[in-house]
Amino acid sequence: MRSWLCSLDDLSRESPSRVSWADVAKSITIILLVFWTIVGDSIYFNEMLLFLRMPLFFFVSGMFALRILTRTNLFELVSQRVGNLLYLYALWCAMLFFSIAVPLYLVRGSEIDPIGQLDIFWDVNFNMWFLYALAVATAFAWSVRKLPVLLVLAISVAAYLVSVSSGEWRYLPFIERIVRLFPFFWIALIAFPAISAGVERYYRAWPVVLGAFFLASWLVYDSPLINQGWLTFTITLVGIAGTLGFARQIAAFGWSRVLTIVGSSTLYIYVMHKIVLFYLDYGLGTLGLGESLGLALVKTVVVVAVCTILGRTLAAIPLTTWLFRAPWLPAPVPRRDRRSGTAVHAPSASR
């Protein structure tokens, strides 16, 4: 059934096989996220990508989430998906505290707030907010799975438009962040077959599509139009379409294997990148190296590579799997990598 009354349960389908361009797209997103952590708003181009970075992350997360939302009961959803995400959120908030805040307190006497670590579930830690936001989005999507998908989409887009009307983009409360990201999660969730077919058919148009995205972002960001939700929503969709096409183009090359590995390791990179960057910056600081765009690009590559290698190594060791997977979950069933034929266990932040 494909109508206004069609629910998420009606769309239930077999889990799609992992497509390499989706992992390439995730690798692009996590690389942009790490680069943002390093340079922030010191580069205007990086500011404009605000329309793309996290919406794309949520979009790709939704593409493969239908099975768990339609074929699990409440207990399974909470324990296997939502509970796991909240466990990782709490764990890595603590890891950040002990690996960054405590050393800074011991070495420099910086302020420290151990008690503040106890309220992270109602005062969201924005260093790890994506995990919490994905847990909330997943729980909400499950709760509305029996409602007409177009009704949910219409309500979520309306909420997005109301939120954007404030014109504020940088310093948003946690709930507003979810409001602005959920529509893209939902669109990918309900339309993956059409999205996948569209990517395969039109991906060669990515230069034009991405060019349109960058031009529109440049014109709209820092302009009075920033509060026009219909416009920013369209710009984000254009950016997502262009990035998916670009990812599909890259996936045709043999060297894209590196990016698919990065894309399937987004969880490791997301939770560890600020820790790795903290110690990398400390080491570079002792060498007296100044900040520059070239150094920022090098740091991005180093942080992504270290987190990917270290994360995949730790996830494969039985004694350290708890770092990336809740202890109460059963061991994952190895999947076969289509290119190498080897077993792969690596999870990602968006699966």
Coordinates of C-alpha atoms in Angstrom, one line a residue:
M1 CA 0.0 0.0 0.0
R2 CA 1.3 3.4 -1.0
S3 CA -1.1 6.1 0.1
W4 CA -1.7 8.7 2.8
L5 CA -2.8 5.9 5.1
C6 CA 0.4 3.9 4.6
S7 CA 2.2 3.3 7.9
L8 CA 5.8 2.4 8.7
D9 CA 4.6 -1.2 9.4
D10 CA 3.1 -1.3 5.9
L11 CA 6.5 -0.4 4.4
S12 CA 8.2 -3.3 6.2
R13 CA 10.7 -4.8 3.8
E14 CA 13.8 -7.0 3.9
S15 CA 16.9 -5.3 5.3
P16 CA 18.8 -3.9 2.3
S17 CA 22.3 -5.1 1.7
R18 CA 25.0 -2.7 2.7
V19 CA 25.8 -0.4 -0.2
S20 CA 29.3 1.0 -0.5
W21 CA 28.2 4.5 -1.4
A22 CA 26.3 4.8 1.8
D23 CA 29.5 4.1 3.8
V24 CA 31.4 6.6 1.6
A25 CA 28.7 9.2 2.4
K26 CA 29.1 8.5 6.1
S27 CA 32.8 8.8 5.8
I28 CA 32.4 12.2 4.1
T29 CA 30.1 13.3 7.0
I30 CA 32.4 12.1 9.8
I31 CA 35.4 13.7 8.1
L32 CA 33.5 17.0 7.9
L33 CA 32.5 16.6 11.6
V34 CA 36.1 16.1 12.7
F35 CA 37.2 19.0 10.5
W36 CA 34.6 21.2 12.2
T37 CA 35.9 20.2 15.6
I38 CA 39.4 21.2 14.6
V39 CA 38.7 24.6 12.9
G40 CA 35.1 25.5 13.9
D41 CA 33.8 28.7 12.4
S42 CA 37.2 30.1 11.5
I43 CA 36.5 29.1 7.9
Y44 CA 33.4 30.5 6.3
F45 CA 33.0 27.5 4.0
N46 CA 32.8 25.3 7.1
E47 CA 30.0 27.4 8.5
M48 CA 27.9 26.9 5.3
L49 CA 28.2 23.1 5.8
L50 CA 26.0 23.5 8.8
F51 CA 23.1 22.8 6.4
L52 CA 24.6 19.4 5.5
R53 CA 26.8 17.8 8.2
M54 CA 24.4 16.4 10.8
P55 CA 21.3 16.2 8.5
L56 CA 23.3 13.9 6.3
F57 CA 24.3 11.8 9.3
F58 CA 20.7 11.5 10.4
F59 CA 19.6 10.8 6.8
V60 CA 22.0 7.9 6.4
S61 CA 21.1 6.6 9.8
G62 CA 17.5 6.4 8.7
M63 CA 18.2 4.5 5.5
F64 CA 18.9 1.2 7.3
A65 CA 16.6 1.6 10.4
L66 CA 13.3 0.3 9.1
R67 CA 13.8 -3.3 10.1
I68 CA 14.5 -2.6 13.8
L69 CA 11.6 -0.2 13.9
T70 CA 9.0 -2.5 12.4
R71 CA 10.2 -6.0 13.6
T72 CA 11.0 -5.4 17.3
N73 CA 8.8 -5.1 20.3
L74 CA 9.3 -2.4 22.9
F75 CA 11.7 -4.4 25.0
E76 CA 13.8 -5.3 22.1
L77 CA 13.9 -1.8 20.8
V78 CA 14.9 -0.4 24.2
S79 CA 17.5 -3.0 25.0
Q80 CA 19.0 -3.5 21.5
R81 CA 18.9 0.0 20.0
V82 CA 17.9 2.8 22.4
G83 CA 19.5 1.3 25.4
N84 CA 22.7 0.6 23.6
L85 CA 22.9 4.2 22.3
L86 CA 22.2 5.7 25.8
Y87 CA 24.8 3.3 27.3
L88 CA 27.4 4.5 24.7
Y89 CA 26.4 8.1 25.4
A90 CA 26.9 7.8 29.2
L91 CA 30.1 5.7 28.8
W92 CA 31.8 8.1 26.4
C93 CA 30.7 11.2 28.4
A94 CA 32.6 9.6 31.3
M95 CA 35.6 8.7 29.0
L96 CA 35.8 12.3 27.9
F97 CA 35.7 13.5 31.5
F98 CA 38.5 11.3 32.7
S99 CA 40.7 11.6 29.6
I100 CA 40.4 15.4 29.1
A101 CA 38.8 17.2 32.0
V102 CA 40.7 15.4 34.7
P103 CA 44.2 15.7 33.1
L104 CA 43.5 19.5 32.5
Y105 CA 42.6 19.8 36.2
L106 CA 45.8 18.0 37.3
V107 CA 48.1 19.8 35.0
R108 CA 46.6 23.3 34.6
G109 CA 44.2 23.6 37.5
S110 CA 41.2 24.0 35.1
E111 CA 37.7 23.9 36.6
I112 CA 36.3 20.4 37.0
D113 CA 32.7 19.4 37.8
P114 CA 32.5 15.7 38.8
I115 CA 28.9 16.1 40.1
G116 CA 27.9 17.5 36.7
Q117 CA 28.6 14.2 35.2
L118 CA 25.6 12.8 37.0
D119 CA 23.0 14.9 35.2
I120 CA 24.0 14.1 31.6
F121 CA 20.6 12.6 30.8
W122 CA 18.6 15.8 31.5
D123 CA 21.4 18.3 30.8
V124 CA 22.8 16.9 27.5
N125 CA 26.5 16.8 27.0
F126 CA 26.9 18.4 23.6
N127 CA 30.2 16.5 23.1
M128 CA 28.2 13.3 22.7
W129 CA 24.8 14.7 21.8
F130 CA 24.4 12.8 18.5
L131 CA 24.2 9.4 20.3
Y132 CA 21.5 10.7 22.6
A133 CA 19.6 12.4 19.7
L134 CA 19.7 9.3 17.6
A135 CA 18.3 7.3 20.6
V136 CA 15.4 9.8 21.0
A137 CA 14.7 9.9 17.2
T138 CA 14.6 6.1 17.0
A139 CA 12.3 5.8 20.0
F140 CA 10.0 8.5 18.5
A141 CA 10.0 6.8 15.1
W142 CA 9.0 3.5 16.7
S143 CA 6.2 5.2 18.7
V144 CA 4.6 6.6 15.5
R145 CA 5.2 3.6 13.3
K146 CA 1.5 2.8 13.0
L147 CA 0.6 6.4 11.9
P148 CA 0.4 7.4 8.2
V149 CA 4.0 8.1 7.2
L150 CA 3.0 11.2 5.3
L151 CA 1.2 12.6 8.3
V152 CA 4.3 12.1 10.4
L153 CA 6.4 13.7 7.7
A154 CA 4.1 16.7 7.5
I155 CA 4.1 17.2 11.2
S156 CA 7.9 16.8 11.5
V157 CA 8.5 19.3 8.6
A158 CA 6.0 21.7 10.2
A159 CA 8.0 21.5 13.5
Y160 CA 11.2 22.1 11.5
L161 CA 9.7 25.2 9.9
V162 CA 8.6 26.6 13.3
S163 CA 12.1 26.0 14.7
V164 CA 13.9 27.6 11.8
S165 CA 11.7 30.7 12.0
S166 CA 13.8 31.9 14.9
G167 CA 16.8 32.4 12.6
E168 CA 19.1 30.8 15.2
W169 CA 21.4 27.9 13.9
R170 CA 24.4 27.7 16.1
Y171 CA 23.3 27.6 19.7
L172 CA 20.2 25.4 19.7
P173 CA 18.7 23.5 22.7
F174 CA 18.9 19.8 22.4
I175 CA 15.2 19.2 21.6
E176 CA 15.4 21.8 18.7
R177 CA 18.4 19.9 17.3
I178 CA 16.3 16.8 17.1
V179 CA 13.3 18.7 15.6
R180 CA 15.6 20.0 12.8
L181 CA 17.2 16.6 12.1
F182 CA 14.3 14.1 12.5
P183 CA 12.6 14.9 9.1
F184 CA 15.7 13.8 7.2
F185 CA 15.9 10.6 9.3
W186 CA 12.2 10.0 8.5
I187 CA 12.5 10.7 4.8
A188 CA 15.4 8.2 4.4
L189 CA 13.5 5.7 6.5
I190 CA 10.3 5.7 4.4
A191 CA 11.9 6.2 1.0
F192 CA 15.1 4.2 0.9
P193 CA 14.2 2.1 -2.3
A194 CA 13.4 5.2 -4.2
I195 CA 16.5 7.0 -2.9
S196 CA 18.8 4.1 -3.8
A197 CA 17.3 3.9 -7.3
G198 CA 17.6 7.6 -7.7
V199 CA 21.3 7.6 -6.6
E200 CA 22.1 4.8 -9.1
R201 CA 20.3 6.6 -12.0
Y202 CA 21.3 10.2 -11.5
Y203 CA 24.5 10.2 -9.5
R204 CA 26.6 11.6 -12.4
A205 CA 24.8 14.9 -11.9
W206 CA 26.5 15.4 -8.5
P207 CA 28.8 18.3 -9.7
V208 CA 25.7 20.4 -10.7
V209 CA 23.7 19.4 -7.6
L210 CA 26.6 20.0 -5.1
G211 CA 27.4 23.3 -7.0
A212 CA 23.8 24.4 -6.5
F213 CA 24.0 23.5 -2.8
F214 CA 27.2 25.5 -2.2
L215 CA 25.9 28.5 -4.1
A216 CA 22.5 28.5 -2.2
S217 CA 24.3 28.0 1.1
W218 CA 26.6 30.9 0.4
L219 CA 23.7 33.1 -0.5
V220 CA 21.4 32.2 2.4
Y221 CA 23.8 31.8 5.3
D222 CA 24.3 35.1 7.1
S223 CA 21.4 36.6 5.2
P224 CA 17.8 37.4 6.3
L225 CA 16.7 34.3 4.4
I226 CA 18.3 32.1 7.1
N227 CA 14.9 32.0 8.9
Q228 CA 13.0 30.7 5.9
G229 CA 12.6 27.0 6.8
W230 CA 11.2 26.0 3.4
L231 CA 14.4 27.3 1.8
T232 CA 16.9 25.8 4.3
F233 CA 15.1 22.5 4.1
T234 CA 15.4 22.5 0.3
I235 CA 19.0 23.4 0.5
T236 CA 19.7 20.5 2.9
L237 CA 17.9 18.1 0.6
V238 CA 19.9 19.3 -2.4
G239 CA 23.1 18.9 -0.4
I240 CA 22.2 15.4 0.7
A241 CA 21.4 14.4 -2.9
G242 CA 24.6 15.9 -4.2
T243 CA 26.7 14.2 -1.5
L244 CA 25.1 10.8 -2.1
G245 CA 25.7 11.2 -5.9
F246 CA 29.3 12.2 -5.2
A247 CA 29.7 9.2 -2.8
R248 CA 28.3 6.8 -5.5
Q249 CA 30.8 8.2 -8.0
I250 CA 33.7 7.7 -5.6
A251 CA 32.5 4.1 -4.8
A252 CA 33.2 3.1 -8.4
F253 CA 36.9 3.4 -7.8
G254 CA 39.0 0.8 -6.1
W255 CA 40.6 3.2 -3.6
S256 CA 37.2 4.0 -2.2
R257 CA 37.7 0.9 -0.1
V258 CA 39.5 3.2 2.4
L259 CA 36.5 5.4 2.7
T260 CA 34.0 2.5 3.1
I261 CA 36.2 1.3 6.1
V262 CA 36.0 4.8 7.5
G263 CA 32.3 5.0 6.9
S264 CA 31.7 1.7 8.7
S265 CA 33.7 3.0 11.6
T266 CA 31.8 6.2 12.3
L267 CA 31.0 5.2 15.8
Y268 CA 34.6 4.8 16.8
I269 CA 35.5 8.1 15.2
Y270 CA 32.6 10.0 16.7
V271 CA 33.2 8.9 20.3
M272 CA 37.0 9.1 20.3
H273 CA 37.9 11.9 18.0
K274 CA 38.0 14.7 20.6
I275 CA 40.2 12.6 22.9
V276 CA 42.6 11.8 20.1
L277 CA 42.6 15.4 19.0
F278 CA 43.2 16.7 22.6
Y279 CA 46.4 14.7 22.9
L280 CA 47.5 15.4 19.3
D281 CA 47.1 19.1 19.9
Y282 CA 49.1 18.8 23.1
G283 CA 51.9 17.0 21.2
L284 CA 51.9 19.6 18.4
G285 CA 51.8 22.4 21.0
T286 CA 55.1 21.2 22.5
L287 CA 56.6 21.5 19.0
G288 CA 55.5 25.1 18.7
L289 CA 53.5 24.5 15.5
G290 CA 51.1 27.3 14.7
E291 CA 47.5 26.8 13.4
S292 CA 47.0 26.8 9.6
L293 CA 44.6 25.3 7.1
G294 CA 47.2 22.8 6.0
L295 CA 47.9 21.6 9.5
A296 CA 44.1 21.4 10.1
L297 CA 43.8 19.1 7.1
V298 CA 46.7 16.9 8.3
K299 CA 45.2 16.7 11.8
T300 CA 41.8 15.7 10.3
V301 CA 43.4 12.8 8.4
V302 CA 45.5 11.7 11.4
V303 CA 42.5 11.8 13.8
V304 CA 40.2 9.9 11.5
A305 CA 42.9 7.3 10.7
V306 CA 43.9 6.8 14.4
C307 CA 40.2 6.5 15.6
T308 CA 39.4 4.1 12.8
I309 CA 42.4 1.8 13.4
L310 CA 42.2 2.0 17.2
G311 CA 38.4 1.6 17.3
R312 CA 38.3 -1.4 15.0
T313 CA 41.2 -3.1 16.9
L314 CA 39.5 -2.6 20.3
A315 CA 36.1 -3.7 19.0
A316 CA 37.7 -7.0 17.8
I317 CA 39.2 -7.8 21.2
P318 CA 36.7 -9.6 23.5
L319 CA 37.9 -7.7 26.6
T320 CA 37.2 -4.3 25.1
T321 CA 34.1 -4.8 23.1
W322 CA 32.1 -3.0 25.9
L323 CA 33.6 0.2 24.7
F324 CA 31.4 0.2 21.6
R325 CA 28.6 -2.2 22.4
A326 CA 26.5 -2.6 25.5
P327 CA 27.6 -5.7 27.6
W328 CA 24.0 -7.1 27.6
L329 CA 23.8 -7.4 23.9
P330 CA 24.7 -10.7 22.2
A331 CA 27.8 -10.9 20.1
P332 CA 27.2 -9.6 16.5
V333 CA 26.9 -12.1 13.7
P334 CA 29.8 -11.5 11.3
R335 CA 28.8 -10.2 7.9
R336 CA 30.7 -10.9 4.8
D337 CA 32.4 -8.0 3.1
R338 CA 31.4 -8.1 -0.5
R339 CA 34.7 -7.0 -1.9
S340 CA 37.2 -9.0 0.3
G341 CA 35.0 -11.9 1.4
T342 CA 36.3 -11.6 4.9
A343 CA 34.2 -11.4 8.1
V344 CA 33.5 -7.9 9.3
H345 CA 32.2 -7.0 12.8
A346 CA 32.6 -3.2 12.8
P347 CA 29.5 -1.3 13.9
S348 CA 28.8 2.4 13.0
A349 CA 27.2 5.2 14.8
S350 CA 24.3 5.2 12.5
R351 CA 23.4 1.6 12.1

